[in-house]
Coordinates of C-alpha atoms in Angstrom, one line a residue:
M1 CA 43.8 -37.8 42.0
T2 CA 41.7 -37.4 38.9
I3 CA 42.7 -39.1 35.7
D4 CA 41.7 -37.3 32.5
F5 CA 41.0 -40.3 30.3
H6 CA 39.8 -38.1 27.5
S7 CA 43.0 -36.1 27.4
R8 CA 45.1 -39.2 27.4
S9 CA 43.0 -40.7 24.6
V10 CA 43.5 -37.6 22.5
Q11 CA 47.2 -37.7 23.1
G12 CA 47.3 -41.4 22.2
V13 CA 45.5 -40.7 18.9
L14 CA 47.9 -37.8 18.1
I15 CA 51.0 -40.0 18.9
F16 CA 49.6 -42.8 16.7
T17 CA 48.9 -40.4 13.9
L18 CA 52.4 -38.9 14.1
L19 CA 54.0 -42.3 14.0
F20 CA 51.9 -43.4 11.0
V21 CA 52.9 -40.3 9.1
V22 CA 56.6 -40.9 9.9
I23 CA 56.4 -44.5 8.8
L24 CA 54.4 -43.6 5.6
N25 CA 57.0 -41.0 4.6
S26 CA 59.8 -43.5 5.2
C27 CA 58.3 -45.8 2.7
I28 CA 58.0 -43.2 -0.1
H29 CA 60.6 -43.5 -2.8
Q30 CA 61.6 -41.3 -5.6
P31 CA 59.0 -41.6 -8.4
F32 CA 59.7 -43.9 -11.3
I33 CA 60.9 -42.1 -14.3
D34 CA 59.2 -43.3 -17.4
P35 CA 62.0 -44.0 -20.0
A36 CA 59.8 -42.9 -22.8
A37 CA 59.5 -39.4 -21.2
L38 CA 63.2 -39.0 -21.8
N39 CA 63.3 -40.3 -25.3
G40 CA 60.7 -38.3 -27.2
G41 CA 57.9 -40.7 -26.4
Q42 CA 60.0 -43.7 -27.6
A43 CA 61.8 -46.5 -25.7
T44 CA 65.1 -45.5 -27.3
T45 CA 66.6 -42.7 -29.4
P46 CA 69.1 -43.3 -32.2
G47 CA 72.6 -42.1 -31.7
C48 CA 75.0 -40.2 -34.0
E49 CA 72.6 -37.5 -34.7
T50 CA 74.1 -34.8 -32.6
T51 CA 77.8 -34.2 -32.6
G52 CA 79.3 -34.5 -29.1
S53 CA 76.4 -36.6 -27.7
I54 CA 77.2 -39.4 -25.3
C55 CA 76.0 -42.8 -26.4
F56 CA 74.3 -44.6 -23.5
Q57 CA 74.4 -48.1 -25.1
S58 CA 78.2 -48.1 -25.8
S59 CA 79.7 -45.5 -23.4
V60 CA 77.5 -45.5 -20.3
L61 CA 75.6 -48.8 -19.9
P62 CA 78.8 -50.9 -20.0
I63 CA 80.2 -48.9 -17.0
F64 CA 77.2 -49.6 -14.9
Q65 CA 77.0 -53.3 -15.9
S66 CA 80.7 -53.9 -15.3
S67 CA 81.2 -51.8 -12.2
C68 CA 77.9 -51.7 -10.4
A69 CA 75.5 -54.5 -11.4
N70 CA 77.5 -57.2 -9.7
T71 CA 76.5 -59.9 -7.2
G72 CA 76.2 -58.5 -3.8
C73 CA 75.8 -55.0 -5.1
H74 CA 73.3 -53.7 -7.7
D75 CA 72.2 -56.6 -9.8
S76 CA 68.6 -57.8 -10.0
N77 CA 69.1 -60.2 -7.1
S78 CA 71.1 -58.2 -4.6
K79 CA 69.3 -54.8 -5.1
R80 CA 71.6 -53.1 -2.6
E81 CA 69.9 -50.1 -1.1
G82 CA 67.1 -50.6 -3.5
Y83 CA 69.2 -49.9 -6.6
V84 CA 69.3 -52.2 -9.7
L85 CA 71.7 -50.9 -12.3
D86 CA 71.7 -53.5 -15.0
N87 CA 69.7 -51.8 -17.8
Y88 CA 68.4 -48.4 -18.9
A89 CA 65.0 -48.4 -17.2
N90 CA 66.4 -49.5 -13.9
I91 CA 69.3 -47.0 -14.0
V92 CA 67.1 -43.9 -14.6
R93 CA 64.5 -45.1 -12.1
R94 CA 66.2 -43.7 -9.1
G95 CA 69.2 -41.4 -8.4
I96 CA 69.2 -39.7 -11.8
S97 CA 68.1 -36.2 -12.4
P98 CA 68.0 -35.7 -16.1
G99 CA 69.9 -32.5 -17.1
N100 CA 71.5 -32.2 -13.7
A101 CA 74.5 -34.5 -13.0
N102 CA 75.5 -32.6 -9.9
G103 CA 72.0 -33.2 -8.5
S104 CA 72.0 -36.9 -9.3
K105 CA 72.8 -39.3 -6.4
L106 CA 74.2 -41.9 -8.8
Y107 CA 76.8 -39.4 -10.0
K108 CA 77.6 -37.8 -6.6
V109 CA 78.5 -41.1 -5.0
L110 CA 81.3 -41.5 -7.6
F111 CA 83.1 -38.7 -5.7
A112 CA 82.2 -39.8 -2.2
S113 CA 84.6 -41.1 0.4
G114 CA 84.6 -44.1 2.8
E115 CA 81.6 -46.4 2.6
E116 CA 79.7 -43.9 0.5
L117 CA 82.1 -44.2 -2.4
M118 CA 80.8 -46.1 -5.4
P119 CA 81.9 -48.4 -6.8
P120 CA 83.7 -49.5 -3.6
G121 CA 87.4 -50.5 -4.0
A122 CA 87.7 -49.7 -7.7
P123 CA 86.8 -46.0 -8.3
L124 CA 85.9 -45.1 -11.9
S125 CA 88.4 -43.2 -14.0
K126 CA 87.9 -39.5 -14.8
S127 CA 86.9 -40.3 -18.3
Q128 CA 84.2 -42.7 -17.1
K129 CA 82.8 -40.1 -14.7
D130 CA 82.9 -37.5 -17.4
S131 CA 80.9 -39.8 -19.7
I132 CA 78.2 -40.4 -17.1
A133 CA 78.0 -36.6 -16.3
A134 CA 77.7 -35.7 -19.9
W135 CA 75.0 -38.3 -20.5
I136 CA 73.0 -37.1 -17.6
N137 CA 73.4 -33.4 -18.5
Q138 CA 72.3 -34.2 -22.1
G139 CA 69.0 -35.6 -20.7
A140 CA 69.9 -39.2 -19.7
K141 CA 68.5 -40.5 -23.0
N142 CA 68.6 -44.1 -24.0
T143 CA 70.7 -43.6 -27.1
V144 CA 71.4 -46.8 -29.0
N145 CA 73.0 -48.0 -32.2
C146 CA 75.5 -45.1 -32.0
N147 CA 78.8 -46.7 -32.3
C148 CA 79.3 -45.0 -35.7
S149 CA 82.6 -43.4 -34.7
C150 CA 84.2 -46.9 -34.4
D151 CA 86.8 -47.5 -37.0
P152 CA 87.5 -51.3 -37.3
A153 CA 90.9 -50.5 -38.9
K154 CA 92.1 -48.9 -35.7
S155 CA 93.4 -51.2 -32.9
N156 CA 96.0 -49.3 -30.9
F157 CA 96.2 -50.7 -27.4
A158 CA 96.5 -47.4 -25.5
T159 CA 93.7 -45.5 -27.4
I160 CA 91.4 -48.3 -28.5
I161 CA 91.7 -51.6 -26.7
Q162 CA 92.6 -50.5 -23.1
P163 CA 89.7 -47.9 -22.9
M164 CA 87.3 -50.5 -24.4
L165 CA 88.2 -53.1 -21.7
L166 CA 88.2 -50.4 -19.0
T167 CA 84.7 -49.5 -19.8
S168 CA 83.2 -53.0 -20.3
C169 CA 85.4 -55.4 -18.3
V170 CA 87.7 -54.0 -15.7
G171 CA 84.8 -53.2 -13.2
C172 CA 84.4 -57.0 -12.7
H173 CA 88.0 -58.0 -13.4
N174 CA 90.5 -56.0 -11.3
S175 CA 92.8 -56.8 -8.4
R176 CA 90.0 -56.1 -5.8
S177 CA 87.2 -57.8 -7.7
L178 CA 88.6 -60.9 -9.4
G179 CA 85.6 -62.1 -11.4
G180 CA 86.5 -65.6 -12.6
N181 CA 89.9 -65.0 -10.9
I182 CA 90.8 -62.7 -13.9
D183 CA 92.4 -59.3 -13.7
L184 CA 92.2 -57.1 -16.8
A185 CA 93.5 -53.9 -15.3
T186 CA 97.0 -54.1 -16.7
Y187 CA 98.5 -54.9 -20.1
A188 CA 100.5 -57.9 -18.7
N189 CA 97.3 -59.5 -17.3
I190 CA 95.4 -58.8 -20.5
K191 CA 98.1 -60.4 -22.6
T192 CA 97.8 -63.5 -20.4
Q193 CA 94.1 -63.8 -21.3
V194 CA 94.9 -63.2 -24.9
S195 CA 97.5 -66.0 -24.9
N196 CA 95.2 -68.6 -23.3
G197 CA 92.3 -67.6 -25.7
K198 CA 89.9 -66.7 -22.9
L199 CA 89.6 -63.0 -23.8
I200 CA 88.5 -63.4 -27.4
G201 CA 86.4 -66.5 -26.6
S202 CA 84.5 -64.6 -23.9
V203 CA 83.9 -61.4 -25.8
T204 CA 82.7 -63.2 -28.9
Q205 CA 80.6 -65.3 -26.5
A206 CA 81.8 -68.5 -28.2
T207 CA 80.5 -71.9 -27.0
G208 CA 82.4 -73.1 -23.9
F209 CA 83.4 -69.7 -22.7
S210 CA 81.8 -67.4 -20.1
A211 CA 80.0 -64.7 -22.1
M212 CA 81.4 -61.2 -21.4
P213 CA 80.5 -58.5 -20.7
K214 CA 77.7 -59.8 -18.5
G215 CA 74.3 -58.5 -19.7
G216 CA 75.6 -57.3 -23.0
K217 CA 78.1 -57.7 -25.8
L218 CA 80.7 -55.6 -27.5
S219 CA 79.7 -54.2 -30.9
D220 CA 80.8 -56.1 -34.0
C221 CA 83.2 -53.2 -34.7
Q222 CA 84.8 -53.4 -31.3
I223 CA 85.2 -57.2 -31.6
T224 CA 86.9 -56.7 -35.0
Q225 CA 89.3 -54.1 -33.4
L226 CA 90.2 -56.6 -30.7
K227 CA 90.7 -59.4 -33.2
N228 CA 92.9 -57.2 -35.3
W229 CA 95.0 -56.1 -32.3
I230 CA 95.5 -59.8 -31.3
A231 CA 96.3 -60.8 -34.9
A232 CA 99.0 -58.1 -35.0
G233 CA 100.7 -59.5 -31.9
A234 CA 98.7 -57.9 -29.1
L235 CA 101.3 -55.2 -28.7
N236 CA 101.5 -52.7 -25.9
N237 CA 101.4 -49.8 -28.4

């Protein structure tokens, strides 16, 4: 029997090369999106310039921080599946296709099922999903300082306070994710945190209270709305 060492050597080289290419491709990630490329060469873009535009700072970032950037999921320590969703640069880095929400992984997983659904256990509301979709379709810009539509004189629970807490707090504080053993998903539970002073203490980030929301803060106008609602009796109106 004659052994063709040359043939086997060539085959070995080909197999090694093929494995190397497979391994190399498996390590390639989506390219980092430069935030400045989405914001006219700047780090941010001012809001309230275009009617109907979605404000990233006040309408989108709080959703990601509250519902996604949690311990064990997508905070800077856990980095689940390589995603960190705690600030603008990290959010647009992967899974966002500016101008195309339906082609963006971070949007599509909001409608997934089973283990693919994000966030797990506490799906976002339709209005939250719509805000993320509109933001992506409008170019995924880092719009800031755009809470100009906030009216401090308005403090109705159903239209002002509850949506505010849903966006900025409920992702961490719901029946399936009891951050600090606190549930803010219902009026009754919110009223409990109003009565014990923890809600206003946390959102104003007063000394001795756990600062909320994590990684950010409600605007001065929103805090005024919350204070006015509480001062008026924290009604379920």
